[in-house]
């Protein structure tokens, strides 16, 4: 990456100009990141420790929590650091690493949501084949394929983007490093065309996943509506609702970020939208899943009760 010597650092978009607002943003990001770390950490512990959650959905939920943690840990710490110390700089290599990991984790999240959609489709539309189609080996292969594909995609995009000559300054119109913001600084026509080609391929993959999700839910809704009892329909819908809410939140915020009309664009509004799609979904996903999954709620309740009991015993037994 020859750019690192000529451009040692980038300037990120400041969250606020006033010192009071900068500190407010710091505490807000700290609260969101701690909540996301706690919630996703509890889900990871619950799925790992409770054999009742050793199911295909539990396995994919564990992977989804890892991607949520990755998204939060990629963007939020640097934003907190810049708000606390009143700076906007990020090193060239730090920017490249942040762009790679954000694309990696955000792509992995969408891939895993697609795989989880397949899990719901098989569970409702082909329940007799669930154990065959979604055995432990099949789940491991699907998760490995998802992680490997997004790793290669993120690596190709990042390597191509940061190999381009940059001649439009070093100020990014974003509070973290992402590839579209870097491309705006490029002045290489051929390199830009390469990235467009990679983007078209990635867009086709994303569109294919989106079509698969839509098709799967059409089949799921048709199967659920054929269930004779109202209780059965309610139970089937309740198992799909968390996934549907998470997918809708992820897709709607992402589409609005990149396809919003220029007429409503402004620096403060763009910053708000960026936070909504990069920070809010990873923080809300654990809450959405835990509210509708009774087994997960029971396991979390037992874990919390056990922790409080041990803490109480330790406090009262101390001399």
CSV table of C-alpha atoms in Angstrom, one decimal:
chain,number,residue,atom,x,y,z
A,1,UNK,CA,0.0,0.0,0.0
A,2,UNK,CA,2.1,2.9,-1.3
A,3,UNK,CA,-0.4,5.5,0.0
A,4,UNK,CA,0.6,5.1,3.6
A,5,UNK,CA,3.8,7.1,3.2
A,6,UNK,CA,2.2,10.0,1.3
A,7,UNK,CA,-0.9,10.1,3.4
A,8,UNK,CA,-0.1,8.9,7.0
A,9,UNK,CA,-3.6,9.6,8.4
A,10,UNK,CA,-7.2,10.4,7.6
A,11,UNK,CA,-9.6,12.9,9.2
A,12,UNK,CA,-12.9,11.4,10.4
A,13,UNK,CA,-16.1,13.4,10.7
A,14,UNK,CA,-16.4,15.0,14.1
A,15,UNK,CA,-19.5,13.9,16.0
A,16,UNK,CA,-19.9,17.5,17.4
A,17,UNK,CA,-18.1,20.8,17.5
A,18,UNK,CA,-19.0,21.8,21.1
A,19,UNK,CA,-17.0,20.2,23.9
A,20,UNK,CA,-20.2,19.4,25.9
A,21,UNK,CA,-21.7,17.6,23.0
A,22,UNK,CA,-18.5,15.6,22.4
A,23,UNK,CA,-18.5,14.4,25.9
A,24,UNK,CA,-22.2,13.6,25.7
A,25,UNK,CA,-21.5,11.5,22.6
A,26,UNK,CA,-18.7,9.7,24.5
A,27,UNK,CA,-21.0,8.7,27.3
A,28,UNK,CA,-23.8,7.7,24.9
A,29,UNK,CA,-21.4,5.5,22.9
A,30,UNK,CA,-20.0,4.1,26.1
A,31,UNK,CA,-23.5,3.1,27.3
A,32,UNK,CA,-24.4,1.6,23.9
A,33,UNK,CA,-21.2,-0.4,23.6
A,34,UNK,CA,-21.4,-1.7,27.2
A,35,UNK,CA,-25.1,-2.7,26.7
A,36,UNK,CA,-24.2,-4.5,23.4
A,37,UNK,CA,-21.1,-6.2,25.0
A,38,UNK,CA,-23.2,-7.4,28.0
A,39,UNK,CA,-26.2,-8.6,25.9
A,40,UNK,CA,-24.2,-10.4,23.3
A,41,UNK,CA,-21.8,-11.8,25.9
A,42,UNK,CA,-24.8,-13.2,27.8
A,43,UNK,CA,-26.2,-14.8,24.6
A,44,UNK,CA,-22.8,-16.3,23.9
A,45,UNK,CA,-22.6,-17.7,27.4
A,46,UNK,CA,-26.1,-19.0,27.4
A,47,UNK,CA,-25.8,-20.8,24.1
A,48,UNK,CA,-22.4,-22.3,25.0
A,49,UNK,CA,-23.4,-23.5,28.5
A,50,UNK,CA,-27.0,-24.7,28.1
A,51,UNK,CA,-27.4,-27.9,26.1
A,52,UNK,CA,-31.1,-27.0,25.4
A,53,UNK,CA,-29.8,-24.3,23.1
A,54,UNK,CA,-27.4,-26.5,21.2
A,55,UNK,CA,-29.7,-26.4,18.2
A,56,UNK,CA,-29.1,-25.1,14.7
A,57,UNK,CA,-30.8,-21.8,15.6
A,58,UNK,CA,-28.7,-21.5,18.7
A,59,UNK,CA,-25.6,-22.2,16.8
A,60,UNK,CA,-26.4,-19.4,14.2
A,61,UNK,CA,-27.5,-17.1,17.0
A,62,UNK,CA,-24.0,-17.6,18.6
A,63,UNK,CA,-22.4,-16.7,15.3
A,64,UNK,CA,-24.7,-13.6,14.9
A,65,UNK,CA,-23.7,-12.4,18.4
A,66,UNK,CA,-20.0,-12.6,17.3
A,67,UNK,CA,-20.7,-10.4,14.3
A,68,UNK,CA,-22.6,-7.9,16.5
A,69,UNK,CA,-19.7,-7.7,18.9
A,70,UNK,CA,-17.3,-7.3,16.0
A,71,UNK,CA,-19.3,-4.4,14.5
A,72,UNK,CA,-19.5,-2.6,17.8
A,73,UNK,CA,-15.8,-3.1,18.6
A,74,UNK,CA,-14.8,-2.0,15.1
A,75,UNK,CA,-16.4,1.4,15.0
A,76,UNK,CA,-17.4,2.6,18.5
A,77,UNK,CA,-14.0,2.6,20.4
A,78,UNK,CA,-12.3,5.0,17.9
A,79,UNK,CA,-15.4,7.2,17.9
A,80,UNK,CA,-15.3,7.3,21.7
A,81,UNK,CA,-11.6,8.0,21.7
A,82,UNK,CA,-12.0,10.9,19.3
A,83,UNK,CA,-14.9,12.4,21.3
A,84,UNK,CA,-13.0,12.2,24.6
A,85,UNK,CA,-9.8,13.6,23.4
A,86,UNK,CA,-11.2,16.1,20.9
A,87,UNK,CA,-9.5,14.8,17.8
A,88,UNK,CA,-10.6,13.4,14.4
A,89,UNK,CA,-7.5,11.7,13.2
A,90,UNK,CA,-7.0,8.0,12.4
A,91,UNK,CA,-3.8,6.4,11.0
A,92,UNK,CA,-3.7,5.0,7.5
A,93,UNK,CA,-3.2,1.4,8.7
A,94,UNK,CA,-5.8,2.0,11.3
A,95,UNK,CA,-8.3,3.2,8.7
A,96,UNK,CA,-7.6,0.2,6.5
A,97,UNK,CA,-8.1,-2.2,9.4
A,98,UNK,CA,-11.3,-0.5,10.4
A,99,UNK,CA,-12.7,-0.5,6.8
A,100,UNK,CA,-11.8,-4.2,6.4
A,101,UNK,CA,-13.3,-5.4,9.7
A,102,UNK,CA,-16.4,-3.4,9.4
A,103,UNK,CA,-17.1,-4.7,5.9
A,104,UNK,CA,-16.2,-8.2,7.1
A,105,UNK,CA,-18.6,-8.2,10.1
A,106,UNK,CA,-21.4,-6.4,8.4
A,107,UNK,CA,-21.3,-8.8,5.4
A,108,UNK,CA,-21.1,-11.8,7.8
A,109,UNK,CA,-24.2,-10.6,9.6
A,110,UNK,CA,-26.2,-10.5,6.4
A,111,UNK,CA,-24.9,-13.9,5.3
A,112,UNK,CA,-25.8,-15.4,8.7
A,113,UNK,CA,-29.2,-13.8,8.6
A,114,UNK,CA,-29.8,-15.5,5.3
A,115,UNK,CA,-28.7,-18.8,6.7
A,116,UNK,CA,-31.0,-18.4,9.7
A,117,UNK,CA,-33.8,-17.7,7.3
A,118,UNK,CA,-33.1,-21.1,5.7
A,119,UNK,CA,-33.3,-22.6,9.2
A,120,UNK,CA,-36.8,-21.1,9.7
A,121,UNK,CA,-37.9,-22.2,6.3
A,122,UNK,CA,-36.9,-25.8,6.9
A,123,UNK,CA,-38.3,-25.8,10.4
A,124,UNK,CA,-41.8,-24.7,9.3
A,125,UNK,CA,-42.1,-25.9,5.7
A,126,UNK,CA,-40.1,-29.1,5.9
A,127,UNK,CA,-40.2,-30.1,9.6
A,128,UNK,CA,-39.8,-33.9,8.9
A,129,UNK,CA,-36.5,-33.2,7.2
A,130,UNK,CA,-35.1,-30.7,9.7
A,131,UNK,CA,-32.7,-33.1,11.4
A,132,UNK,CA,-31.3,-34.2,8.0
A,133,UNK,CA,-31.0,-30.8,6.3
A,134,UNK,CA,-29.7,-29.0,9.4
A,135,UNK,CA,-27.5,-31.5,11.2
A,136,UNK,CA,-24.5,-30.3,13.1
A,137,UNK,CA,-22.2,-30.9,10.2
A,138,UNK,CA,-24.4,-29.1,7.7
A,139,UNK,CA,-24.7,-26.1,10.1
A,140,UNK,CA,-20.9,-26.0,10.5
A,141,UNK,CA,-20.4,-26.1,6.7
A,142,UNK,CA,-22.9,-23.3,6.1
A,143,UNK,CA,-21.4,-21.1,8.8
A,144,UNK,CA,-17.8,-21.8,7.5
A,145,UNK,CA,-18.9,-21.0,4.0
A,146,UNK,CA,-20.5,-17.7,5.1
A,147,UNK,CA,-17.4,-16.6,7.1
A,148,UNK,CA,-14.9,-17.6,4.3
A,149,UNK,CA,-16.9,-15.8,1.6
A,150,UNK,CA,-17.2,-12.5,3.4
A,151,UNK,CA,-13.6,-12.7,4.5
A,152,UNK,CA,-12.5,-13.0,0.9
A,153,UNK,CA,-14.9,-10.3,-0.2
A,154,UNK,CA,-13.8,-7.8,2.5
A,155,UNK,CA,-10.1,-8.6,1.7
A,156,UNK,CA,-10.5,-7.9,-2.0
A,157,UNK,CA,-12.5,-4.7,-1.5
A,158,UNK,CA,-10.1,-3.3,1.1
A,159,UNK,CA,-6.9,-4.3,-0.8
A,160,UNK,CA,-8.2,-2.7,-4.0
A,161,UNK,CA,-9.5,0.5,-2.4
A,162,UNK,CA,-6.3,1.2,-0.4
A,163,UNK,CA,-4.1,0.5,-3.4
A,164,UNK,CA,-5.7,3.4,-5.3
A,165,UNK,CA,-3.9,6.8,-5.4
A,166,UNK,CA,-5.7,9.4,-3.3
A,167,UNK,CA,-5.7,13.0,-4.5
A,168,UNK,CA,-8.8,14.5,-3.0
A,169,UNK,CA,-7.4,15.3,0.4
A,170,UNK,CA,-7.7,13.1,3.5
A,171,UNK,CA,-11.0,14.2,5.1
A,172,UNK,CA,-13.7,11.5,5.2
A,173,UNK,CA,-17.3,12.4,5.4
A,174,UNK,CA,-18.0,9.7,7.9
A,175,UNK,CA,-17.2,9.1,11.6
A,176,UNK,CA,-15.5,5.8,10.8
A,177,UNK,CA,-13.5,4.4,7.9
A,178,UNK,CA,-15.6,2.7,5.2
A,179,UNK,CA,-14.8,2.0,1.6
A,180,UNK,CA,-17.4,4.4,-0.1
A,181,UNK,CA,-15.9,7.3,1.8
A,182,UNK,CA,-12.3,6.3,0.8
A,183,UNK,CA,-13.3,5.9,-2.9
A,184,UNK,CA,-14.5,9.5,-2.9
A,185,UNK,CA,-10.8,10.6,-2.4
A,186,UNK,CA,-9.5,8.5,-5.2
A,187,UNK,CA,-8.3,9.9,-8.6
A,188,UNK,CA,-7.6,6.6,-10.4
A,189,UNK,CA,-10.0,5.8,-13.1
A,190,UNK,CA,-8.9,2.1,-13.7
A,191,UNK,CA,-8.8,1.4,-10.0
A,192,UNK,CA,-12.2,2.9,-9.5
A,193,UNK,CA,-13.6,0.7,-12.3
A,194,UNK,CA,-12.1,-2.4,-10.6
A,195,UNK,CA,-13.9,-1.5,-7.4
A,196,UNK,CA,-17.1,-1.0,-9.3
A,197,UNK,CA,-16.7,-4.4,-10.8
A,198,UNK,CA,-16.2,-5.9,-7.3
A,199,UNK,CA,-19.1,-3.9,-6.0
A,200,UNK,CA,-21.4,-5.3,-8.8
A,201,UNK,CA,-20.4,-8.8,-7.9
A,202,UNK,CA,-21.0,-8.2,-4.2
A,203,UNK,CA,-24.3,-6.5,-5.0
A,204,UNK,CA,-25.4,-9.6,-7.0
A,205,UNK,CA,-24.6,-11.8,-4.0
A,206,UNK,CA,-26.5,-9.5,-1.6
A,207,UNK,CA,-29.5,-9.3,-4.0
A,208,UNK,CA,-29.5,-13.1,-4.3
A,209,UNK,CA,-29.6,-13.4,-0.5
A,210,UNK,CA,-32.3,-10.8,-0.3
A,211,UNK,CA,-34.4,-12.7,-2.9
A,212,UNK,CA,-33.9,-15.9,-1.1
A,213,UNK,CA,-35.1,-14.3,2.2
A,214,UNK,CA,-38.2,-12.9,0.5
A,215,UNK,CA,-39.0,-16.2,-1.2
A,216,UNK,CA,-38.5,-18.2,2.0
A,217,UNK,CA,-40.8,-15.9,4.0
A,218,UNK,CA,-43.5,-16.1,1.3
A,219,UNK,CA,-43.3,-19.9,1.6
A,220,UNK,CA,-43.3,-19.7,5.4
A,221,UNK,CA,-46.3,-17.4,5.6
A,222,UNK,CA,-48.2,-19.7,3.2
A,223,UNK,CA,-47.3,-22.7,5.3
A,224,UNK,CA,-48.3,-21.0,8.6
A,225,UNK,CA,-51.7,-19.9,7.2
A,226,UNK,CA,-52.5,-23.5,6.4
A,227,UNK,CA,-52.1,-24.5,10.0
A,228,UNK,CA,-55.6,-25.2,11.3
A,229,UNK,CA,-55.3,-24.1,14.9
A,230,UNK,CA,-54.8,-20.4,15.9
A,231,UNK,CA,-52.4,-21.5,18.7
A,232,UNK,CA,-50.3,-23.4,16.1
A,233,UNK,CA,-50.2,-20.3,13.8
A,234,UNK,CA,-49.2,-18.1,16.7
A,235,UNK,CA,-46.4,-20.4,17.8
A,236,UNK,CA,-45.1,-20.6,14.2
A,237,UNK,CA,-45.2,-16.9,13.7
A,238,UNK,CA,-43.5,-16.2,17.1
A,239,UNK,CA,-40.5,-18.4,16.1
A,240,UNK,CA,-40.0,-16.3,12.9
A,241,UNK,CA,-40.8,-12.8,14.3
A,242,UNK,CA,-37.3,-12.1,15.9
A,243,UNK,CA,-35.5,-13.0,12.7
A,244,UNK,CA,-37.9,-11.0,10.6
A,245,UNK,CA,-37.5,-7.9,12.8
A,246,UNK,CA,-33.7,-8.2,12.7
A,247,UNK,CA,-33.6,-8.6,9.0
A,248,UNK,CA,-36.0,-5.7,8.4
A,249,UNK,CA,-33.9,-3.4,10.7
A,250,UNK,CA,-30.7,-4.4,9.0
A,251,UNK,CA,-31.9,-4.1,5.4
A,252,UNK,CA,-34.0,-0.9,6.0
A,253,UNK,CA,-31.2,1.1,7.7
A,254,UNK,CA,-28.6,-0.1,5.1
A,255,UNK,CA,-30.8,0.7,2.1
A,256,UNK,CA,-31.7,4.1,3.5
A,257,UNK,CA,-28.0,4.9,4.2
A,258,UNK,CA,-26.8,4.3,0.7
A,259,UNK,CA,-30.0,5.0,-1.4
A,260,UNK,CA,-31.4,8.1,0.4
A,261,UNK,CA,-32.2,11.0,-2.0
A,262,UNK,CA,-29.6,13.8,-2.0
A,263,UNK,CA,-32.2,16.4,-1.3
A,264,UNK,CA,-32.5,15.2,2.3
A,265,UNK,CA,-28.8,14.8,2.9
A,266,UNK,CA,-26.9,16.9,5.4
A,267,UNK,CA,-23.8,16.3,7.5
A,268,UNK,CA,-25.8,16.0,10.8
A,269,UNK,CA,-28.5,13.8,9.2
A,270,UNK,CA,-25.9,11.6,7.4
A,271,UNK,CA,-24.1,11.1,10.7
A,272,UNK,CA,-27.4,10.1,12.5
A,273,UNK,CA,-28.1,7.6,9.7
A,274,UNK,CA,-24.6,6.2,9.9
A,275,UNK,CA,-25.0,5.6,13.6
A,276,UNK,CA,-28.4,4.0,13.0
A,277,UNK,CA,-27.1,1.3,10.6
A,278,UNK,CA,-23.6,0.7,12.1
A,279,UNK,CA,-24.2,0.9,15.9
A,280,UNK,CA,-27.9,0.5,16.7
A,281,UNK,CA,-28.7,-3.0,15.1
A,282,UNK,CA,-25.8,-4.8,16.8
A,283,UNK,CA,-27.0,-3.4,20.1
A,284,UNK,CA,-30.7,-4.2,19.5
A,285,UNK,CA,-30.3,-7.7,18.0
A,286,UNK,CA,-29.8,-9.5,21.4
A,287,UNK,CA,-32.8,-7.8,22.9
A,288,UNK,CA,-35.0,-8.7,20.0
A,289,UNK,CA,-34.0,-12.4,20.1
A,290,UNK,CA,-34.1,-12.7,23.8
A,291,UNK,CA,-37.6,-11.2,24.1
A,292,UNK,CA,-39.2,-13.8,21.8
A,293,UNK,CA,-37.2,-16.9,22.6
A,294,UNK,CA,-38.5,-18.5,25.7
A,295,UNK,CA,-35.7,-21.1,26.1
A,296,UNK,CA,-33.1,-18.3,25.8
A,297,UNK,CA,-35.0,-16.2,28.3
A,298,UNK,CA,-35.2,-19.1,30.8
A,299,UNK,CA,-31.4,-19.8,30.4
A,300,UNK,CA,-30.5,-16.1,30.9
A,301,UNK,CA,-32.8,-16.0,33.9
A,302,UNK,CA,-31.1,-19.0,35.4
A,303,UNK,CA,-27.7,-17.6,34.7
A,304,UNK,CA,-28.5,-14.2,36.3
A,305,UNK,CA,-30.1,-15.9,39.3
A,306,UNK,CA,-27.1,-18.1,39.8
A,307,UNK,CA,-24.7,-15.2,39.6
A,308,UNK,CA,-26.7,-13.2,42.1
A,309,UNK,CA,-26.9,-16.2,44.4
A,310,UNK,CA,-23.1,-16.8,44.3
A,311,UNK,CA,-22.5,-13.1,44.8
A,312,UNK,CA,-24.8,-13.1,47.9
A,313,UNK,CA,-23.1,-16.2,49.3
A,314,UNK,CA,-19.7,-14.7,48.8
A,315,UNK,CA,-20.7,-11.4,50.5
A,316,UNK,CA,-22.3,-13.0,53.5
A,317,UNK,CA,-19.7,-15.7,54.0
A,318,UNK,CA,-16.8,-13.2,53.9
A,319,UNK,CA,-15.3,-12.7,57.4
